[in-house]
C-alpha cells in the first residue's frame, strides 16, 4: 500500500498533516523545497506511533524545531518532516527547575525564566531555535551553553522507546551531543537554574539583545552562525581576513556586518548557499590553513 494513503488514513483525522509543504516557509533561511509530508506534533503519544509507521513502511523521517539552523535542498526532502513547534511547547516551573516541551522557543523559555526570577538562561534569549533543537546541538552564545543548565532529557529512540538521559549521559560537546550522534527525538528538557534578581536578569537579556542587533545581520534571513568556531580562532574574522566580506553568489551573501553569517538577500537558493560555503572554506584554508566546519545542518 502507498505509504501516503496509509499515513493519511491513520493520522490525518487528529494530527495536522500538510502534503508537499514548502520547507522555505518553515526555516529561518527561507530556503528549501517541499517535503512529501509535514506533520505538526500536538500530542506526545503520536510520536512513537509515527516512528513505528516509518519503520514499517520504510519512510525517511526528519525532525524539525524552529528551522533555525537548517539549510534544505532546493529539491526538498523525501518522507515525513515531524515538526516540534506550537502547540508542543509547554513550560512547567517547580522552584528552580524548569521542564520544557521540545517545541518551545528558546527565547520564550528564557523570558519565562526571567519572569520567575531564575537566572542561567539569559544567553538563550536571542537564539531563535526550539529548546529541543537547542539541546541536541548544545546551543550557546555569549559564554553560556545548554550543557550548563540541562539536567535530563526525555527522548525517543528510532524504535519508539522513551528514554530518560541524565546530563552526563548526554555527553555534550561543542555544538553537539550524544542525542545528535544517536539520532534521538527529544520530547522534553529539564533544566536546573538558580534564583536571581529579576531586574538584573532583564538588564542582562536586554544588553545581549542590543549586542546582537549591533553585531549580527538580524535584518536578513539566515541560519545563524554558518560555521563552527575553530579552536583558537573566530570564523568570522578568518572569513574577513580571507577577503570574503560581502562575497555574493546570487542572493546568497557573506554578511558585511558579521562575516560568520551567510544571509539570504532575497531569493537565495540552497545550491547558491552551498557553493558560497565551499568557496569560503577553500579560501580560508588557503589563507590561514584553518579548515572551517559548517554549523548549519544540511538536508538533501
PDB file of C-alpha atoms in Angstrom, residues 1-277:
ATOM      1  CA  UNK A   1       0.000   0.000   0.000  1.00  0.00           C
ATOM      2  CA  UNK A   2       1.156   3.519  -0.753  1.00  0.00           C
ATOM      3  CA  UNK A   3       2.538   4.946   2.498  1.00  0.00           C
ATOM      4  CA  UNK A   4       0.943   8.335   1.937  1.00  0.00           C
ATOM      5  CA  UNK A   5      -2.555   6.896   1.797  1.00  0.00           C
ATOM      6  CA  UNK A   6      -1.845   4.746   4.851  1.00  0.00           C
ATOM      7  CA  UNK A   7      -0.449   7.696   6.800  1.00  0.00           C
ATOM      8  CA  UNK A   8      -3.353   9.942   5.897  1.00  0.00           C
ATOM      9  CA  UNK A   9      -5.865   7.315   6.951  1.00  0.00           C
ATOM     10  CA  UNK A  10      -4.126   6.709  10.293  1.00  0.00           C
ATOM     11  CA  UNK A  11      -3.102  10.223  11.344  1.00  0.00           C
ATOM     12  CA  UNK A  12      -4.748  12.988   9.317  1.00  0.00           C
ATOM     13  CA  UNK A  13      -8.002  12.937  11.290  1.00  0.00           C
ATOM     14  CA  UNK A  14      -6.365  14.057  14.564  1.00  0.00           C
ATOM     15  CA  UNK A  15      -2.976  15.465  13.510  1.00  0.00           C
ATOM     16  CA  UNK A  16      -2.194  18.474  11.331  1.00  0.00           C
ATOM     17  CA  UNK A  17      -0.748  16.958   8.163  1.00  0.00           C
ATOM     18  CA  UNK A  18       0.408  19.049   5.183  1.00  0.00           C
ATOM     19  CA  UNK A  19       1.294  17.419   1.869  1.00  0.00           C
ATOM     20  CA  UNK A  20       4.043  18.793  -0.390  1.00  0.00           C
ATOM     21  CA  UNK A  21       4.684  21.601   2.062  1.00  0.00           C
ATOM     22  CA  UNK A  22       7.394  24.066   1.051  1.00  0.00           C
ATOM     23  CA  UNK A  23      10.043  23.993   3.766  1.00  0.00           C
ATOM     24  CA  UNK A  24      11.146  27.529   2.914  1.00  0.00           C
ATOM     25  CA  UNK A  25       8.076  28.561   4.931  1.00  0.00           C
ATOM     26  CA  UNK A  26       9.474  26.805   8.000  1.00  0.00           C
ATOM     27  CA  UNK A  27      13.183  27.713   8.004  1.00  0.00           C
ATOM     28  CA  UNK A  28      14.729  30.973   9.148  1.00  0.00           C
ATOM     29  CA  UNK A  29      16.845  30.903   5.964  1.00  0.00           C
ATOM     30  CA  UNK A  30      13.615  30.983   3.875  1.00  0.00           C
ATOM     31  CA  UNK A  31      15.203  28.345   1.647  1.00  0.00           C
ATOM     32  CA  UNK A  32      14.119  24.827   0.759  1.00  0.00           C
ATOM     33  CA  UNK A  33      11.875  22.740  -1.457  1.00  0.00           C
ATOM     34  CA  UNK A  34       8.887  20.648  -0.459  1.00  0.00           C
ATOM     35  CA  UNK A  35       8.588  17.797   1.997  1.00  0.00           C
ATOM     36  CA  UNK A  36       6.413  14.867   0.967  1.00  0.00           C
ATOM     37  CA  UNK A  37       4.613  15.166   4.282  1.00  0.00           C
ATOM     38  CA  UNK A  38       4.864  17.801   7.031  1.00  0.00           C
ATOM     39  CA  UNK A  39       3.373  16.976  10.433  1.00  0.00           C
ATOM     40  CA  UNK A  40       2.855  19.257  13.432  1.00  0.00           C
ATOM     41  CA  UNK A  41       3.181  17.352  16.697  1.00  0.00           C
ATOM     42  CA  UNK A  42       0.468  18.211  19.193  1.00  0.00           C
ATOM     43  CA  UNK A  43       0.386  15.067  21.345  1.00  0.00           C
ATOM     44  CA  UNK A  44       3.440  13.188  22.578  1.00  0.00           C
ATOM     45  CA  UNK A  45       1.637   9.863  22.165  1.00  0.00           C
ATOM     46  CA  UNK A  46       1.666  10.367  18.377  1.00  0.00           C
ATOM     47  CA  UNK A  47       5.461  10.345  18.208  1.00  0.00           C
ATOM     48  CA  UNK A  48       6.115   6.628  18.872  1.00  0.00           C
ATOM     49  CA  UNK A  49       3.208   5.781  16.559  1.00  0.00           C
ATOM     50  CA  UNK A  50       4.765   7.797  13.751  1.00  0.00           C
ATOM     51  CA  UNK A  51       8.169   6.241  14.444  1.00  0.00           C
ATOM     52  CA  UNK A  52       6.602   2.778  14.221  1.00  0.00           C
ATOM     53  CA  UNK A  53       4.828   3.754  10.987  1.00  0.00           C
ATOM     54  CA  UNK A  54       8.078   4.967   9.425  1.00  0.00           C
ATOM     55  CA  UNK A  55       9.851   1.719  10.336  1.00  0.00           C
ATOM     56  CA  UNK A  56       7.017  -0.402   8.970  1.00  0.00           C
ATOM     57  CA  UNK A  57       6.768   1.479   5.665  1.00  0.00           C
ATOM     58  CA  UNK A  58      10.486   2.371   5.473  1.00  0.00           C
ATOM     59  CA  UNK A  59       9.740   6.075   5.210  1.00  0.00           C
ATOM     60  CA  UNK A  60      12.530   8.609   5.914  1.00  0.00           C
ATOM     61  CA  UNK A  61      11.791  10.719   8.996  1.00  0.00           C
ATOM     62  CA  UNK A  62      13.218  14.182   9.707  1.00  0.00           C
ATOM     63  CA  UNK A  63      12.814  16.135  12.941  1.00  0.00           C
ATOM     64  CA  UNK A  64      12.382  19.910  12.800  1.00  0.00           C
ATOM     65  CA  UNK A  65      12.112  22.511  15.523  1.00  0.00           C
ATOM     66  CA  UNK A  66      12.038  26.168  14.518  1.00  0.00           C
ATOM     67  CA  UNK A  67      14.142  25.519  11.412  1.00  0.00           C
ATOM     68  CA  UNK A  68      16.743  28.000  12.597  1.00  0.00           C
ATOM     69  CA  UNK A  69      19.947  26.038  11.963  1.00  0.00           C
ATOM     70  CA  UNK A  70      18.837  24.343   8.786  1.00  0.00           C
ATOM     71  CA  UNK A  71      19.614  24.510   5.070  1.00  0.00           C
ATOM     72  CA  UNK A  72      17.171  22.472   2.985  1.00  0.00           C
ATOM     73  CA  UNK A  73      17.903  21.344  -0.566  1.00  0.00           C
ATOM     74  CA  UNK A  74      16.063  23.102  -3.380  1.00  0.00           C
ATOM     75  CA  UNK A  75      14.544  19.749  -4.350  1.00  0.00           C
ATOM     76  CA  UNK A  76      13.115  19.292  -0.860  1.00  0.00           C
ATOM     77  CA  UNK A  77      13.230  16.076   1.146  1.00  0.00           C
ATOM     78  CA  UNK A  78      11.568  12.712   0.838  1.00  0.00           C
ATOM     79  CA  UNK A  79       9.428  11.223   3.574  1.00  0.00           C
ATOM     80  CA  UNK A  80       7.979  12.844   6.678  1.00  0.00           C
ATOM     81  CA  UNK A  81       9.092  16.012   8.475  1.00  0.00           C
ATOM     82  CA  UNK A  82       7.983  15.909  12.104  1.00  0.00           C
ATOM     83  CA  UNK A  83       7.750  19.459  13.429  1.00  0.00           C
ATOM     84  CA  UNK A  84       8.187  20.035  17.171  1.00  0.00           C
ATOM     85  CA  UNK A  85       6.723  23.518  17.476  1.00  0.00           C
ATOM     86  CA  UNK A  86       3.500  25.071  18.723  1.00  0.00           C
ATOM     87  CA  UNK A  87       1.441  23.643  20.345  1.00  0.00           C
ATOM     88  CA  UNK A  88       4.068  21.183  21.679  1.00  0.00           C
ATOM     89  CA  UNK A  89       5.709  23.878  23.784  1.00  0.00           C
ATOM     90  CA  UNK A  90       4.531  23.639  27.394  1.00  0.00           C
ATOM     91  CA  UNK A  91       6.684  25.028  30.219  1.00  0.00           C
ATOM     92  CA  UNK A  92       6.481  23.882  33.849  1.00  0.00           C
ATOM     93  CA  UNK A  93       8.345  25.529  36.717  1.00  0.00           C
ATOM     94  CA  UNK A  94       8.881  23.973  40.141  1.00  0.00           C
ATOM     95  CA  UNK A  95      11.214  26.016  42.309  1.00  0.00           C
ATOM     96  CA  UNK A  96      14.426  26.386  40.337  1.00  0.00           C
ATOM     97  CA  UNK A  97      13.602  23.511  37.977  1.00  0.00           C
ATOM     98  CA  UNK A  98      12.099  24.048  34.523  1.00  0.00           C
ATOM     99  CA  UNK A  99      10.696  21.226  32.399  1.00  0.00           C
ATOM    100  CA  UNK A 100      10.008  22.273  28.833  1.00  0.00           C
ATOM    101  CA  UNK A 101       8.471  20.508  25.838  1.00  0.00           C
ATOM    102  CA  UNK A 102      10.743  20.297  22.818  1.00  0.00           C
ATOM    103  CA  UNK A 103       8.801  22.744  20.642  1.00  0.00           C
ATOM    104  CA  UNK A 104       9.129  25.738  22.975  1.00  0.00           C
ATOM    105  CA  UNK A 105      11.256  28.542  21.544  1.00  0.00           C
ATOM    106  CA  UNK A 106      14.449  29.199  23.471  1.00  0.00           C
ATOM    107  CA  UNK A 107      13.680  32.913  23.659  1.00  0.00           C
ATOM    108  CA  UNK A 108      10.283  32.264  25.252  1.00  0.00           C
ATOM    109  CA  UNK A 109      11.819  29.850  27.744  1.00  0.00           C
ATOM    110  CA  UNK A 110      14.428  32.460  28.691  1.00  0.00           C
ATOM    111  CA  UNK A 111      11.657  35.058  29.177  1.00  0.00           C
ATOM    112  CA  UNK A 112       9.697  32.623  31.351  1.00  0.00           C
ATOM    113  CA  UNK A 113      12.788  32.025  33.469  1.00  0.00           C
ATOM    114  CA  UNK A 114      13.190  35.781  33.850  1.00  0.00           C
ATOM    115  CA  UNK A 115       9.550  36.178  34.896  1.00  0.00           C
ATOM    116  CA  UNK A 116      10.125  33.531  37.552  1.00  0.00           C
ATOM    117  CA  UNK A 117      13.271  35.279  38.813  1.00  0.00           C
ATOM    118  CA  UNK A 118      15.533  32.452  37.621  1.00  0.00           C
ATOM    119  CA  UNK A 119      18.983  33.056  36.207  1.00  0.00           C
ATOM    120  CA  UNK A 120      21.141  30.896  33.945  1.00  0.00           C
ATOM    121  CA  UNK A 121      19.288  31.122  30.631  1.00  0.00           C
ATOM    122  CA  UNK A 122      19.969  34.738  29.716  1.00  0.00           C
ATOM    123  CA  UNK A 123      22.286  33.604  26.901  1.00  0.00           C
ATOM    124  CA  UNK A 124      19.364  31.820  25.204  1.00  0.00           C
ATOM    125  CA  UNK A 125      17.125  34.887  24.890  1.00  0.00           C
ATOM    126  CA  UNK A 126      18.230  35.742  21.350  1.00  0.00           C
ATOM    127  CA  UNK A 127      18.680  32.219  19.982  1.00  0.00           C
ATOM    128  CA  UNK A 128      15.837  31.595  17.512  1.00  0.00           C
ATOM    129  CA  UNK A 129      15.721  27.797  17.796  1.00  0.00           C
ATOM    130  CA  UNK A 130      13.487  25.487  19.791  1.00  0.00           C
ATOM    131  CA  UNK A 131      14.605  24.019  23.093  1.00  0.00           C
ATOM    132  CA  UNK A 132      14.677  20.522  21.578  1.00  0.00           C
ATOM    133  CA  UNK A 133      16.992  21.566  18.765  1.00  0.00           C
ATOM    134  CA  UNK A 134      18.999  23.673  21.187  1.00  0.00           C
ATOM    135  CA  UNK A 135      19.780  20.766  23.470  1.00  0.00           C
ATOM    136  CA  UNK A 136      20.594  18.408  20.589  1.00  0.00           C
ATOM    137  CA  UNK A 137      23.229  20.807  19.231  1.00  0.00           C
ATOM    138  CA  UNK A 138      24.225  22.230  22.627  1.00  0.00           C
ATOM    139  CA  UNK A 139      23.290  25.724  21.506  1.00  0.00           C
ATOM    140  CA  UNK A 140      25.093  28.591  23.153  1.00  0.00           C
ATOM    141  CA  UNK A 141      26.025  32.248  22.995  1.00  0.00           C
ATOM    142  CA  UNK A 142      27.952  34.850  24.994  1.00  0.00           C
ATOM    143  CA  UNK A 143      29.632  32.329  27.268  1.00  0.00           C
ATOM    144  CA  UNK A 144      26.587  30.182  28.048  1.00  0.00           C
ATOM    145  CA  UNK A 145      25.587  26.779  26.666  1.00  0.00           C
ATOM    146  CA  UNK A 146      22.727  24.347  27.164  1.00  0.00           C
ATOM    147  CA  UNK A 147      25.082  21.902  28.879  1.00  0.00           C
ATOM    148  CA  UNK A 148      25.424  24.417  31.727  1.00  0.00           C
ATOM    149  CA  UNK A 149      21.770  24.097  32.742  1.00  0.00           C
ATOM    150  CA  UNK A 150      20.359  20.804  31.387  1.00  0.00           C
ATOM    151  CA  UNK A 151      19.963  18.037  33.974  1.00  0.00           C
ATOM    152  CA  UNK A 152      17.967  15.486  31.968  1.00  0.00           C
ATOM    153  CA  UNK A 153      16.180  14.907  28.690  1.00  0.00           C
ATOM    154  CA  UNK A 154      13.321  12.667  27.618  1.00  0.00           C
ATOM    155  CA  UNK A 155      13.710  11.360  24.079  1.00  0.00           C
ATOM    156  CA  UNK A 156      12.518   8.567  21.828  1.00  0.00           C
ATOM    157  CA  UNK A 157      14.946   6.316  20.030  1.00  0.00           C
ATOM    158  CA  UNK A 158      14.346   5.070  16.498  1.00  0.00           C
ATOM    159  CA  UNK A 159      12.416   2.070  17.857  1.00  0.00           C
ATOM    160  CA  UNK A 160       9.943   4.333  19.664  1.00  0.00           C
ATOM    161  CA  UNK A 161      11.252   3.639  23.166  1.00  0.00           C
ATOM    162  CA  UNK A 162      11.077   6.564  25.576  1.00  0.00           C
ATOM    163  CA  UNK A 163      14.430   7.150  27.268  1.00  0.00           C
ATOM    164  CA  UNK A 164      15.436   9.451  30.102  1.00  0.00           C
ATOM    165  CA  UNK A 165      19.032  10.599  29.828  1.00  0.00           C
ATOM    166  CA  UNK A 166      20.938  12.451  32.531  1.00  0.00           C
ATOM    167  CA  UNK A 167      23.118  15.445  31.782  1.00  0.00           C
ATOM    168  CA  UNK A 168      26.198  13.219  31.993  1.00  0.00           C
ATOM    169  CA  UNK A 169      24.732  10.689  29.563  1.00  0.00           C
ATOM    170  CA  UNK A 170      24.084  13.436  27.028  1.00  0.00           C
ATOM    171  CA  UNK A 171      27.860  13.781  26.507  1.00  0.00           C
ATOM    172  CA  UNK A 172      27.673  17.394  25.393  1.00  0.00           C
ATOM    173  CA  UNK A 173      30.373  18.646  23.044  1.00  0.00           C
ATOM    174  CA  UNK A 174      30.833  21.937  21.218  1.00  0.00           C
ATOM    175  CA  UNK A 175      27.628  22.229  19.147  1.00  0.00           C
ATOM    176  CA  UNK A 176      26.880  18.562  19.608  1.00  0.00           C
ATOM    177  CA  UNK A 177      25.650  15.847  21.948  1.00  0.00           C
ATOM    178  CA  UNK A 178      25.049  12.113  22.214  1.00  0.00           C
ATOM    179  CA  UNK A 179      21.487  12.716  21.040  1.00  0.00           C
ATOM    180  CA  UNK A 180      22.730  14.105  17.764  1.00  0.00           C
ATOM    181  CA  UNK A 181      25.035  11.131  17.275  1.00  0.00           C
ATOM    182  CA  UNK A 182      22.355   8.564  18.198  1.00  0.00           C
ATOM    183  CA  UNK A 183      19.540  10.224  16.259  1.00  0.00           C
ATOM    184  CA  UNK A 184      17.223  10.591  19.247  1.00  0.00           C
ATOM    185  CA  UNK A 185      13.927  12.504  19.108  1.00  0.00           C
ATOM    186  CA  UNK A 186      13.770  14.906  22.057  1.00  0.00           C
ATOM    187  CA  UNK A 187      10.354  15.486  23.637  1.00  0.00           C
ATOM    188  CA  UNK A 188      11.184  17.346  26.857  1.00  0.00           C
ATOM    189  CA  UNK A 189      14.120  19.001  28.577  1.00  0.00           C
ATOM    190  CA  UNK A 190      14.633  19.557  32.306  1.00  0.00           C
ATOM    191  CA  UNK A 191      16.918  22.365  33.455  1.00  0.00           C
ATOM    192  CA  UNK A 192      18.167  23.480  36.844  1.00  0.00           C
ATOM    193  CA  UNK A 193      18.527  27.230  37.256  1.00  0.00           C
ATOM    194  CA  UNK A 194      19.189  29.450  40.273  1.00  0.00           C
ATOM    195  CA  UNK A 195      17.251  32.251  41.930  1.00  0.00           C
ATOM    196  CA  UNK A 196      18.355  35.697  40.869  1.00  0.00           C
ATOM    197  CA  UNK A 197      17.360  39.333  40.842  1.00  0.00           C
ATOM    198  CA  UNK A 198      14.679  39.822  38.187  1.00  0.00           C
ATOM    199  CA  UNK A 199      15.838  43.350  37.334  1.00  0.00           C
ATOM    200  CA  UNK A 200      19.416  42.200  36.807  1.00  0.00           C
ATOM    201  CA  UNK A 201      18.258  39.286  34.650  1.00  0.00           C
ATOM    202  CA  UNK A 202      16.201  41.659  32.487  1.00  0.00           C
ATOM    203  CA  UNK A 203      19.155  44.021  32.182  1.00  0.00           C
ATOM    204  CA  UNK A 204      21.464  41.199  31.106  1.00  0.00           C
ATOM    205  CA  UNK A 205      18.982  39.982  28.491  1.00  0.00           C
ATOM    206  CA  UNK A 206      18.458  43.499  27.153  1.00  0.00           C
ATOM    207  CA  UNK A 207      22.221  44.032  26.937  1.00  0.00           C
ATOM    208  CA  UNK A 208      22.725  40.803  24.981  1.00  0.00           C
ATOM    209  CA  UNK A 209      19.846  41.709  22.647  1.00  0.00           C
ATOM    210  CA  UNK A 210      21.459  45.099  21.978  1.00  0.00           C
ATOM    211  CA  UNK A 211      24.804  43.460  21.219  1.00  0.00           C
ATOM    212  CA  UNK A 212      23.124  41.035  18.800  1.00  0.00           C
ATOM    213  CA  UNK A 213      21.362  43.848  16.953  1.00  0.00           C
ATOM    214  CA  UNK A 214      24.608  45.788  16.653  1.00  0.00           C
ATOM    215  CA  UNK A 215      26.823  42.892  15.548  1.00  0.00           C
ATOM    216  CA  UNK A 216      24.592  40.402  13.732  1.00  0.00           C
ATOM    217  CA  UNK A 217      22.657  40.784  10.441  1.00  0.00           C
ATOM    218  CA  UNK A 218      19.264  40.146  12.015  1.00  0.00           C
ATOM    219  CA  UNK A 219      17.539  42.120   9.265  1.00  0.00           C
ATOM    220  CA  UNK A 220      18.167  39.290   6.766  1.00  0.00           C
ATOM    221  CA  UNK A 221      17.090  35.633   6.749  1.00  0.00           C
ATOM    222  CA  UNK A 222      19.894  33.313   7.789  1.00  0.00           C
ATOM    223  CA  UNK A 223      20.590  30.125   9.682  1.00  0.00           C
ATOM    224  CA  UNK A 224      22.597  31.901  12.354  1.00  0.00           C
ATOM    225  CA  UNK A 225      26.325  31.240  12.548  1.00  0.00           C
ATOM    226  CA  UNK A 226      27.155  29.344   9.372  1.00  0.00           C
ATOM    227  CA  UNK A 227      30.399  27.803  10.597  1.00  0.00           C
ATOM    228  CA  UNK A 228      31.553  26.392  13.905  1.00  0.00           C
ATOM    229  CA  UNK A 229      34.156  28.338  15.814  1.00  0.00           C
ATOM    230  CA  UNK A 230      37.577  26.786  15.111  1.00  0.00           C
ATOM    231  CA  UNK A 231      39.717  26.165  18.177  1.00  0.00           C
ATOM    232  CA  UNK A 232      41.751  29.276  18.874  1.00  0.00           C
ATOM    233  CA  UNK A 233      40.093  31.368  16.163  1.00  0.00           C
ATOM    234  CA  UNK A 234      36.890  33.175  15.226  1.00  0.00           C
ATOM    235  CA  UNK A 235      35.264  32.010  11.994  1.00  0.00           C
ATOM    236  CA  UNK A 236      34.036  35.497  11.075  1.00  0.00           C
ATOM    237  CA  UNK A 237      37.484  37.017  11.466  1.00  0.00           C
ATOM    238  CA  UNK A 238      39.120  34.295   9.345  1.00  0.00           C
ATOM    239  CA  UNK A 239      36.494  34.796   6.625  1.00  0.00           C
ATOM    240  CA  UNK A 240      37.005  38.560   6.638  1.00  0.00           C
ATOM    241  CA  UNK A 241      40.789  38.208   6.502  1.00  0.00           C
ATOM    242  CA  UNK A 242      40.409  35.877   3.507  1.00  0.00           C
ATOM    243  CA  UNK A 243      38.591  38.671   1.658  1.00  0.00           C
ATOM    244  CA  UNK A 244      35.055  37.294   1.650  1.00  0.00           C
ATOM    245  CA  UNK A 245      33.207  40.142   3.351  1.00  0.00           C
ATOM    246  CA  UNK A 246      30.199  40.873   1.127  1.00  0.00           C
ATOM    247  CA  UNK A 247      31.049  37.992  -1.208  1.00  0.00           C
ATOM    248  CA  UNK A 248      27.905  37.017  -3.067  1.00  0.00           C
ATOM    249  CA  UNK A 249      26.612  34.223  -5.308  1.00  0.00           C
ATOM    250  CA  UNK A 250      23.117  35.019  -6.499  1.00  0.00           C
ATOM    251  CA  UNK A 251      21.258  36.240  -3.432  1.00  0.00           C
ATOM    252  CA  UNK A 252      23.430  34.220  -1.042  1.00  0.00           C
ATOM    253  CA  UNK A 253      25.892  36.607   0.607  1.00  0.00           C
ATOM    254  CA  UNK A 254      28.563  36.698   3.308  1.00  0.00           C
ATOM    255  CA  UNK A 255      27.331  39.405   5.646  1.00  0.00           C
ATOM    256  CA  UNK A 256      29.481  42.518   5.793  1.00  0.00           C
ATOM    257  CA  UNK A 257      28.125  43.160   9.282  1.00  0.00           C
ATOM    258  CA  UNK A 258      29.338  39.786  10.579  1.00  0.00           C
ATOM    259  CA  UNK A 259      31.275  37.532   8.205  1.00  0.00           C
ATOM    260  CA  UNK A 260      30.338  34.456  10.220  1.00  0.00           C
ATOM    261  CA  UNK A 261      26.811  34.711   8.772  1.00  0.00           C
ATOM    262  CA  UNK A 262      25.698  33.740   5.288  1.00  0.00           C
ATOM    263  CA  UNK A 263      22.489  35.666   4.592  1.00  0.00           C
ATOM    264  CA  UNK A 264      19.636  35.443   2.105  1.00  0.00           C
ATOM    265  CA  UNK A 265      19.334  38.843   0.408  1.00  0.00           C
ATOM    266  CA  UNK A 266      16.178  37.934  -1.472  1.00  0.00           C
ATOM    267  CA  UNK A 267      15.703  34.682  -3.356  1.00  0.00           C
ATOM    268  CA  UNK A 268      18.830  32.730  -2.497  1.00  0.00           C
ATOM    269  CA  UNK A 269      18.777  29.035  -3.289  1.00  0.00           C
ATOM    270  CA  UNK A 270      20.309  26.163  -1.393  1.00  0.00           C
ATOM    271  CA  UNK A 271      22.719  25.482  -4.249  1.00  0.00           C
ATOM    272  CA  UNK A 272      23.922  29.100  -4.124  1.00  0.00           C
ATOM    273  CA  UNK A 273      24.483  28.921  -0.372  1.00  0.00           C
ATOM    274  CA  UNK A 274      26.345  25.627  -0.613  1.00  0.00           C
ATOM    275  CA  UNK A 275      28.584  26.897  -3.413  1.00  0.00           C
ATOM    276  CA  UNK A 276      29.315  30.061  -1.448  1.00  0.00           C
ATOM    277  CA  UNK A 277      30.184  27.985   1.642  1.00  0.00           C
TER     278      UNK A 277
END
